[in-house]
Tab-separated table of C-alpha atoms and ligand atoms in Angstrom:
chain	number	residue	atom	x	y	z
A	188	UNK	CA	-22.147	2.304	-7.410
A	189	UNK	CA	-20.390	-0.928	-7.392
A	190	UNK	CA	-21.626	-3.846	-4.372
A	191	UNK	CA	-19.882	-7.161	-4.181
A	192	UNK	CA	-21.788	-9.942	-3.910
A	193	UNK	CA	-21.083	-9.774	-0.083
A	194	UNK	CA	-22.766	-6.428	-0.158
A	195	UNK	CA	-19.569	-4.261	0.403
A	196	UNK	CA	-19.037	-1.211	-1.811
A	197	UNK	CA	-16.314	-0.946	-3.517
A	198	UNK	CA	-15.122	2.553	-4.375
A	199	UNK	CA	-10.915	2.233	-3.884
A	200	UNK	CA	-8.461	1.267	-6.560
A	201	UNK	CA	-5.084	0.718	-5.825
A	202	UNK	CA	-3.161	1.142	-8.872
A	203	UNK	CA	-0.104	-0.600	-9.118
A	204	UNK	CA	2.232	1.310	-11.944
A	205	UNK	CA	5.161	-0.425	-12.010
A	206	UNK	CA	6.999	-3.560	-10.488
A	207	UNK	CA	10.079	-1.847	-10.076
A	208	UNK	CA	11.512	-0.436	-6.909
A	209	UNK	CA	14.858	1.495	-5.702
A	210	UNK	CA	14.920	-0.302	-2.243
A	211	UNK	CA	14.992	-4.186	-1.767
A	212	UNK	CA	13.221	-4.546	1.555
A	213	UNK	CA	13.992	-8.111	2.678
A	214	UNK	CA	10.245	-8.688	3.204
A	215	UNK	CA	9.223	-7.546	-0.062
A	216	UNK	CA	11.656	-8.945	-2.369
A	217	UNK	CA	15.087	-10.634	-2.834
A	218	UNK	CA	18.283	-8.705	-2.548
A	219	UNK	CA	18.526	-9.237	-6.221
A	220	UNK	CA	15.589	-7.925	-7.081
A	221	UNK	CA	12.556	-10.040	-8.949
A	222	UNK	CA	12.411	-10.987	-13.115
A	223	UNK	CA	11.410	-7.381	-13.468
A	224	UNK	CA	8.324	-7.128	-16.149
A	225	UNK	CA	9.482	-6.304	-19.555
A	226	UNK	CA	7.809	-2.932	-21.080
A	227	UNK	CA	5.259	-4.910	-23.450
A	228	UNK	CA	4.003	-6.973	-20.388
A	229	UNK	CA	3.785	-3.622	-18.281
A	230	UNK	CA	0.312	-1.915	-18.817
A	231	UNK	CA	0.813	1.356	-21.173
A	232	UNK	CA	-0.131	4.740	-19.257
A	233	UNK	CA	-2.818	5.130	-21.818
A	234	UNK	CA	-4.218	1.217	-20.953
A	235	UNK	CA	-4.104	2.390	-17.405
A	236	UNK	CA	-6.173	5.550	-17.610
A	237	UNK	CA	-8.645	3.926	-19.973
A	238	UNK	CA	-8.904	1.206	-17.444
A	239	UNK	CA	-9.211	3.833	-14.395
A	240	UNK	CA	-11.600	6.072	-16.506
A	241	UNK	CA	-14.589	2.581	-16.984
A	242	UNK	CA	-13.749	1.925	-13.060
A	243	UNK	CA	-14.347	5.742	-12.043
A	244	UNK	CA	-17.409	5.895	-14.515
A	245	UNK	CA	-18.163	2.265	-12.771
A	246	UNK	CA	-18.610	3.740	-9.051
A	247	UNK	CA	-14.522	4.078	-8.481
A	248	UNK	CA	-13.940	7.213	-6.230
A	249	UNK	CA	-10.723	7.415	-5.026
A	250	UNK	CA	-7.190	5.954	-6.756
A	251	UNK	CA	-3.876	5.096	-4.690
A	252	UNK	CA	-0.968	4.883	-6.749
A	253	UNK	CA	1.784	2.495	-5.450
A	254	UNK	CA	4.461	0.083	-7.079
A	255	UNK	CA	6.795	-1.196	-7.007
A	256	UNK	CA	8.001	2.883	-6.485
A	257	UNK	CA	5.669	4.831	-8.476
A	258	UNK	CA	8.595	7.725	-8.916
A	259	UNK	CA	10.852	4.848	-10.564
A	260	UNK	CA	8.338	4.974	-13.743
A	261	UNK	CA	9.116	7.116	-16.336
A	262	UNK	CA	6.612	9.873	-17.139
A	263	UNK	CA	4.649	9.266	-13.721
A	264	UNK	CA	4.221	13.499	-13.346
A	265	UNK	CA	2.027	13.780	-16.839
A	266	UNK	CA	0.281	10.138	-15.794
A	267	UNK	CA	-0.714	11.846	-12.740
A	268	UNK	CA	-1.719	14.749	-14.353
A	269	UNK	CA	-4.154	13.261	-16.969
A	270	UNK	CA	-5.220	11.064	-13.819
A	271	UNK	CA	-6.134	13.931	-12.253
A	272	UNK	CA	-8.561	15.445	-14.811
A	273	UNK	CA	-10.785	12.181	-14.660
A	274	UNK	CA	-14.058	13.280	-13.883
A	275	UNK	CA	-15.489	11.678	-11.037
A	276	UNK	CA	-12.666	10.839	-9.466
A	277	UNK	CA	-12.830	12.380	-6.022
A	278	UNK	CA	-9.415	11.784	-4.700
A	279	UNK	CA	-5.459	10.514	-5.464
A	280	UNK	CA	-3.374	9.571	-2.814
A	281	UNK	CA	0.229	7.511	-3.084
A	282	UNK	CA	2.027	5.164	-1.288
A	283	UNK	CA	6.171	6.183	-1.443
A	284	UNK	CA	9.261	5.082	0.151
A	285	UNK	CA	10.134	8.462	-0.409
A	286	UNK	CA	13.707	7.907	-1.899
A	287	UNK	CA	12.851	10.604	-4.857
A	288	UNK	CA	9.519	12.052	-3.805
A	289	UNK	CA	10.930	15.208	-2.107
A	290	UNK	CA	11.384	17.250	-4.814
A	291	UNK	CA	8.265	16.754	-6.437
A	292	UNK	CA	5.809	17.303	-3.661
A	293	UNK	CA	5.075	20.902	-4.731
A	294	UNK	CA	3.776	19.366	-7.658
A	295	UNK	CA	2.171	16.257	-6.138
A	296	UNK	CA	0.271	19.326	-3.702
A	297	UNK	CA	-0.551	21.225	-7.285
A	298	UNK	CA	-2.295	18.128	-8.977
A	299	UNK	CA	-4.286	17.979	-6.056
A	300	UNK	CA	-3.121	14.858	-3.886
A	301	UNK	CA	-3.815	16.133	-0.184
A	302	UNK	CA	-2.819	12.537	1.276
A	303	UNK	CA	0.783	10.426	1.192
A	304	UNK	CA	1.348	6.937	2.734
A	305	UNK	CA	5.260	7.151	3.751
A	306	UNK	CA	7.161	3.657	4.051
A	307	UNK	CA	9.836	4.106	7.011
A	308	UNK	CA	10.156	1.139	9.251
A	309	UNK	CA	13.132	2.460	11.506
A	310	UNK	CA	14.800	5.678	12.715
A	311	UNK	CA	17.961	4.528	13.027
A	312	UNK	CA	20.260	4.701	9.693
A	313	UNK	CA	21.965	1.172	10.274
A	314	UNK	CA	18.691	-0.758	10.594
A	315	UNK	CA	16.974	0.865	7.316
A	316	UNK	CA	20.360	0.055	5.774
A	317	UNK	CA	19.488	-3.756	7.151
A	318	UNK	CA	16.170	-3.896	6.167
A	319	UNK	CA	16.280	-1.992	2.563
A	320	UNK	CA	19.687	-2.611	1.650
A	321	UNK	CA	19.959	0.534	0.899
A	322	UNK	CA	21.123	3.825	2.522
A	323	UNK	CA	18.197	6.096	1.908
A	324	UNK	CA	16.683	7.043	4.958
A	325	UNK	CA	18.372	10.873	5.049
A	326	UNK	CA	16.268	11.066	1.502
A	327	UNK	CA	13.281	9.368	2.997
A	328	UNK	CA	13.525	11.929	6.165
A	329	UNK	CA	13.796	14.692	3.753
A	330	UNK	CA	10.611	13.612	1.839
A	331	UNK	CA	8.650	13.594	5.174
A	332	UNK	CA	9.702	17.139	5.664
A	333	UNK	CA	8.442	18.407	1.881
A	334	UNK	CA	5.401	16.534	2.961
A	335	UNK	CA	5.021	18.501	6.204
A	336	UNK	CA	5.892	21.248	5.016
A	337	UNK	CA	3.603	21.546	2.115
A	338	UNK	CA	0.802	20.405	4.511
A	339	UNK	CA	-0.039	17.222	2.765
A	340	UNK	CA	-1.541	14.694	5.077
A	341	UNK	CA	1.233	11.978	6.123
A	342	UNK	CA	0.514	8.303	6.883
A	343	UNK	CA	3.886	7.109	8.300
A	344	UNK	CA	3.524	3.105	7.781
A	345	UNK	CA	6.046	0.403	9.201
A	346	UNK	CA	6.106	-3.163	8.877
A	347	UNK	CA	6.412	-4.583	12.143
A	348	UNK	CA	9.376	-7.429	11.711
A	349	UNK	CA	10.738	-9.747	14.978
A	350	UNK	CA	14.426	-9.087	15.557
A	351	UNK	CA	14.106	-6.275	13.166
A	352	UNK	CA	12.764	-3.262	13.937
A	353	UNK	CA	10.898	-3.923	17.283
A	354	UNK	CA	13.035	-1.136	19.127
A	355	UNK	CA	11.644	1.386	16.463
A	356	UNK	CA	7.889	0.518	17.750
A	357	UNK	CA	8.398	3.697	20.358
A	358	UNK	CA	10.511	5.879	18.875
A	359	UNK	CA	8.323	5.533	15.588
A	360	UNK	CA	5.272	6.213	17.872
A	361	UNK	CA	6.684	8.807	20.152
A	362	UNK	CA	6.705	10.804	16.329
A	363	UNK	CA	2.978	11.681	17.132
A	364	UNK	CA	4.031	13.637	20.076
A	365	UNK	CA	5.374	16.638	17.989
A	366	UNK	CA	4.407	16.412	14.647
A	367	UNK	CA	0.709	15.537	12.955
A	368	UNK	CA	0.938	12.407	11.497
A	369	UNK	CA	-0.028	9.058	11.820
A	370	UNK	CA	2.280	6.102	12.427
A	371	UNK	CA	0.856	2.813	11.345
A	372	UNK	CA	2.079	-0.246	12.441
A	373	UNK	CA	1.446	-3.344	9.966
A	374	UNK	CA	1.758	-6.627	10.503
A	375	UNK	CA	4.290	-8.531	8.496
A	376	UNK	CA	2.559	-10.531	5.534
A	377	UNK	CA	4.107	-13.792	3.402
A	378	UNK	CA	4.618	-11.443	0.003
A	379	UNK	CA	8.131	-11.919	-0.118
A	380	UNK	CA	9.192	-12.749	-3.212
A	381	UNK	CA	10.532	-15.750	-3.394
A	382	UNK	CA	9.448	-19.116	-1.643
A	383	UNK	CA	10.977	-19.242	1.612
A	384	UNK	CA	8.315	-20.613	4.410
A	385	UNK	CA	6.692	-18.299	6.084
A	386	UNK	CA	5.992	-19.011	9.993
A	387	UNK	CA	3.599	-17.852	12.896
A	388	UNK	CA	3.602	-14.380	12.893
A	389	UNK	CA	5.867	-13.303	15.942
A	390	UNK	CA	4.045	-9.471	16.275
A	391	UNK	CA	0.948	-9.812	15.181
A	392	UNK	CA	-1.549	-6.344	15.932
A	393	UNK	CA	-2.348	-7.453	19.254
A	394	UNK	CA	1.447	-7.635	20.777
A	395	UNK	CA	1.818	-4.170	18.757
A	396	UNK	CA	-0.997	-2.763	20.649
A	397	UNK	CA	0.035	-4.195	24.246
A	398	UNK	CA	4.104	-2.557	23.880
A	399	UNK	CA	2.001	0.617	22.982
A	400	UNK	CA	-0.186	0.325	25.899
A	401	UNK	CA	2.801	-0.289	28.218
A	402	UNK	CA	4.222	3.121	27.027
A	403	UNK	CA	1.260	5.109	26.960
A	404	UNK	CA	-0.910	3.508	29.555
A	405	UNK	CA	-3.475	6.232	28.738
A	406	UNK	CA	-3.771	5.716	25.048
A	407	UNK	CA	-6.967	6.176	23.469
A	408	UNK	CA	-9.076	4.323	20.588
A	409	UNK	CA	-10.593	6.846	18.847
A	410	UNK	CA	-12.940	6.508	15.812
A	411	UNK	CA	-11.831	4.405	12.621
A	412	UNK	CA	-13.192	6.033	9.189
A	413	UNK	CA	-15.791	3.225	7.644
A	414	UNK	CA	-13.428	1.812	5.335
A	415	UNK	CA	-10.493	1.799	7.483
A	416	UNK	CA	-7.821	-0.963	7.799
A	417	UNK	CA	-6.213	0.377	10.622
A	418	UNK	CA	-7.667	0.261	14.170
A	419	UNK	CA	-6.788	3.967	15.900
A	420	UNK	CA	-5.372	5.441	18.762
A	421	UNK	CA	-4.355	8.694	20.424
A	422	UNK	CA	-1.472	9.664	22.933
A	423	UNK	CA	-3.747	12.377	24.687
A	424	UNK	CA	-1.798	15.434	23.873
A	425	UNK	CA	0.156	14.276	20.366
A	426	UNK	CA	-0.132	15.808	17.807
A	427	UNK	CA	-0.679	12.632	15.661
A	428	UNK	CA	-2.326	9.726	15.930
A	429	UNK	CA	-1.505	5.501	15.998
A	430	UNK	CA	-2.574	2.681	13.837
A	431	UNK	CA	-2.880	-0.825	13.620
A	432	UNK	CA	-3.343	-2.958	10.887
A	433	UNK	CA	-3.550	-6.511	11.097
A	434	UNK	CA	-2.498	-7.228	7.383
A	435	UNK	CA	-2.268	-11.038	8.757
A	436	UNK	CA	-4.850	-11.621	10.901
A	437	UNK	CA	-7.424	-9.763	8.584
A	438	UNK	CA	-9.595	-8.517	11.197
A	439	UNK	CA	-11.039	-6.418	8.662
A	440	UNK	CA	-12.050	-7.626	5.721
A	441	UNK	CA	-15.826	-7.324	6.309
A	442	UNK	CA	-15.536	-3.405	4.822
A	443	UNK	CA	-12.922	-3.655	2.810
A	444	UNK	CA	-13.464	-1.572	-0.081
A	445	UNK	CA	-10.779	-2.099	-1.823
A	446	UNK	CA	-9.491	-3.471	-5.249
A	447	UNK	CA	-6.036	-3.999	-7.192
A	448	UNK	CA	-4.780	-3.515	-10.938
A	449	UNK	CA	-1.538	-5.351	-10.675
A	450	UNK	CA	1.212	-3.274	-12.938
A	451	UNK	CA	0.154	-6.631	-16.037
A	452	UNK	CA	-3.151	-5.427	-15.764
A	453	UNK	CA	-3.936	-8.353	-12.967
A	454	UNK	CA	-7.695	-7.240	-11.405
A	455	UNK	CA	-7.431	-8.489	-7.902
A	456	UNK	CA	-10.465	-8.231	-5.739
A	457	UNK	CA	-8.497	-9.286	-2.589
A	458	UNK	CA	-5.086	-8.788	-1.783
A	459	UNK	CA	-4.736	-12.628	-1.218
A	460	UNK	CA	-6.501	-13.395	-4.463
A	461	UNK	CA	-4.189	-14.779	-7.559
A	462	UNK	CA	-6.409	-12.362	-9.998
A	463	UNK	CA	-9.171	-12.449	-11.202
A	464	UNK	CA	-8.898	-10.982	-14.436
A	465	UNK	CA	-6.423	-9.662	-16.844
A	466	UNK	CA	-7.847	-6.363	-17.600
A	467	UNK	CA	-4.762	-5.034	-20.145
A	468	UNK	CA	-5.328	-8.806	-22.154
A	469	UNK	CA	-8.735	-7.497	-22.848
A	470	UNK	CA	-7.909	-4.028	-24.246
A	471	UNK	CA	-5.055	-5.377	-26.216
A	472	UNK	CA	-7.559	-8.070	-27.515
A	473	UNK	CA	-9.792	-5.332	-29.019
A	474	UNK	CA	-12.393	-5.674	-26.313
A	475	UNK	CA	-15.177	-2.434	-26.169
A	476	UNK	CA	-15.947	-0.418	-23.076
A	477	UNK	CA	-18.747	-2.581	-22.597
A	478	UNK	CA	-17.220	-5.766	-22.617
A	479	UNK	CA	-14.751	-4.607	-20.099
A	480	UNK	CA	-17.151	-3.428	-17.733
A	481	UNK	CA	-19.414	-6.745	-17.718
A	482	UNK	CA	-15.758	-8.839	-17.138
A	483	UNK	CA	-15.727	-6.251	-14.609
A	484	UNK	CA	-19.216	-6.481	-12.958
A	485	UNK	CA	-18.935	-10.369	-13.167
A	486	UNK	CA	-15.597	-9.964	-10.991
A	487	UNK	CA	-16.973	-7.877	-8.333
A	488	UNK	CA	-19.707	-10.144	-8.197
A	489	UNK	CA	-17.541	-13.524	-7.156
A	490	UNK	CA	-15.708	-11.910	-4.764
A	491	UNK	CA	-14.324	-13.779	-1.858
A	492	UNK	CA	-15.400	-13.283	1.564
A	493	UNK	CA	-12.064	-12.824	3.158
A	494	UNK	CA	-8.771	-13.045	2.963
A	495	UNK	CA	-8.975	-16.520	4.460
A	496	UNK	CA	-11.060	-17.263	1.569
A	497	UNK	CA	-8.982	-15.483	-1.085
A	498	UNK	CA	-5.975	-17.906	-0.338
A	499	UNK	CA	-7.080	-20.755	0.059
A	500	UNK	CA	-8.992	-20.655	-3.336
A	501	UNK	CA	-5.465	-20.368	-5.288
A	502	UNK	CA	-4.413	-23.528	-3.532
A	503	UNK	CA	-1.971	-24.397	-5.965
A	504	UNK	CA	0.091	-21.139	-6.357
A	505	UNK	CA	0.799	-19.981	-2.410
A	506	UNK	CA	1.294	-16.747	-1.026
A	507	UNK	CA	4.619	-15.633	-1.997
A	508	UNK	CA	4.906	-12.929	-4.864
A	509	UNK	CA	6.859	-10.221	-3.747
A	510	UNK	CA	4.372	-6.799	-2.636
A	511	UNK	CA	6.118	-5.002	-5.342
A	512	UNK	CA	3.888	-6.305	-8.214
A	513	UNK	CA	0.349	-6.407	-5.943
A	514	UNK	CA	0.708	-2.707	-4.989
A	515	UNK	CA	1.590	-2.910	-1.213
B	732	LIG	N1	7.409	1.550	-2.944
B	732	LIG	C1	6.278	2.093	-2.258
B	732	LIG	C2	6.507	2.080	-0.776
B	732	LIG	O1	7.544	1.587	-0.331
B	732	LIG	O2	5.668	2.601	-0.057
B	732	LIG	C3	4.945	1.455	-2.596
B	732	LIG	C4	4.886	-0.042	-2.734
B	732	LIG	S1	5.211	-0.970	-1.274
B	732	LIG	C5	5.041	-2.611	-1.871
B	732	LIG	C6	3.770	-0.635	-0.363
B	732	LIG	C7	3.770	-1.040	1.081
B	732	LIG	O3	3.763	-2.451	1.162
B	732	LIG	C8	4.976	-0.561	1.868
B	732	LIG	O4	4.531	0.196	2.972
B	732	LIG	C9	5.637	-1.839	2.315
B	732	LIG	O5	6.218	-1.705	3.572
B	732	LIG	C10	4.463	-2.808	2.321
B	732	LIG	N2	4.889	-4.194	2.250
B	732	LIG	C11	5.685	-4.777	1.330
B	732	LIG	N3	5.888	-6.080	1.617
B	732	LIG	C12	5.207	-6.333	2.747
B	732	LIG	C13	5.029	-7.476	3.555
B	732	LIG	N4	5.609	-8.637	3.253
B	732	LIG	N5	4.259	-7.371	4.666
B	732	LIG	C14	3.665	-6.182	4.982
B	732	LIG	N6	3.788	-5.067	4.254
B	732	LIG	C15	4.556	-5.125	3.159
């Protein structure tokens, strides 16, 4: 089992697999995308499972895949599939925007992955055009359906952006009514990709949760799981279920169980963090098992105390990377 020196457990990987993504999300990265990592600076599939086989033998039990897009690398099906066969590993789930996911879900439901995190911040066609610069969301609608469909647990999440997509709040939420998923609301964080200044946070999870309330006077909390980011809610009567996550205020880093492998082989122990270690550098300096897992142990064991923390130790290099190369 792995403890931090906080005394939190730590048994979630988020694996980032690539920095690339099909969508440009304004709050993610620039229209023009980011200096995209070149293949030898990318971690090699076989780095990756080596480094997700010492975690899993290390106390890792479940793995989220996420990006960048995981479906715009190249030979993610057979990564998956050797992922898959790790023993110990108890569970896969991925995060998507869903552009190119549909077709594969069959197969995503044969390896085994029972859980999807959705990105889809609007309903309407002309605002996911405005926020993704892109004109996906009939493929991203289609997606959900596969998902549905083929009974994999859906996690619909949207990033909750003033003068954005504050109308979709409702409709987004009404979803639960009919169908059983659950809508997550996050609050907007500075990982933007390039420098611009980042001000007060206009929604933060406590304005989410009032415009909620003011729908649904009668909406419920109901029981978050131990590790959970989100704080829950029920409509009595949906189908589905609300969540809040308050990405900015970090209301919840006192569970979080949770670590990163940045697509360069970054080891970050808090989302906020600037790494802590450069896992791949090791491997492609020749470094045994063992080595790797004491660089390993010795990171888990500084870990910051927050995400408070986490930021202000990289003084120098502020909050700005773009999501796609932390892994969302
Ligand atoms: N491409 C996949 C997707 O869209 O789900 C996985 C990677 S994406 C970076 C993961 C999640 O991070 C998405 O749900 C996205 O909305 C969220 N995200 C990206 N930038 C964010 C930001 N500045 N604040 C809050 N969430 C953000």
């Amino acid at each position: 089992m792995l403890i931090d020196n906080h005394g939190r457990t730590i048994n979630y990987l988020r694996l980032a697999v690539t920095d690339r993504c099909n969508l440009r999300c304004f709050y993610c990265m620039p229209e023009e995308g980011i200096d995209w990592l070149s293949r030898s600076e990318l971690m090699s599939y076989e780095e990756m499972l080596r480094a997700c086989a010492l975690l899993v033998k290390m106390g890792i039990e479940k793995i989220r895949i996420t990006g960048g897009e995981p479906f715009v690398r190249k030979d993610i099906m057979p990564f998956l599939t050797d992922l898959s066969g790790l023993p110990g590993l108890r569970e896969i789930t991925l995060t998507t925007n869903g552009v190119l996911t549909a077709p594969l879900v069959p197969q995503l439901k044969k390896l085994g992955i029972r859980s999807v995190n959705l990105s889809l911040d609007t309903l309407d066609r002309e605002r996911f055009f405005a926020i993704t610069r892109r004109d996906e969301l009939p493929a991203v609608l289609h997606t959900l359906d596969q998902l549905l469909l083929h009974q994999v647990q859906v996690k619909l999440n949207a990033v909750v952006m003033d003068g954005r997509n504050t109308a979709d709040i409702l409709p987004l939420a009404a979803m639960t009514r009919e169908l059983p998923v659950d809508v997550r609301f996050i609050e907007e964080m500075p990982f933007n990709g390039d420098s611009h200044v980042y001000t007060r946070l206009a929604w933060d999870h406590v304005r989410i949760l009032n415009t909620l309330r003011k729908e649904w006077p009668t909406l419920e909390k109901i029981p978050d799981g131990p590790f959970s980011t989100s704080a829950n809610y029920r409509v009595p009567g949906h189908k589905g279920s609300i969540g809040i996550i308050a990405a900015y205020s970090r209301t919840f880093c006192g569970t979080c169980n949770r670590i990163r492998l940045t697509p360069q082989g970054q080891v970050k122990t808090c989302l906020y963090d600037n790494g802590v270690l450069n896992i791949k550098d090791l491997i492609r300096d020749g470094q045994s098992d063992t080595a790797l897992e004491s660089a390993l142990l010795s990171a888990m064991g500084s870990r910051a105390k927050d995400g408070w923390e986490a930021e202000k130790n990289r003084a120098n290099a502020p909050v700005h990377e773009s999501m796609a190369t932390i892994g969302g």
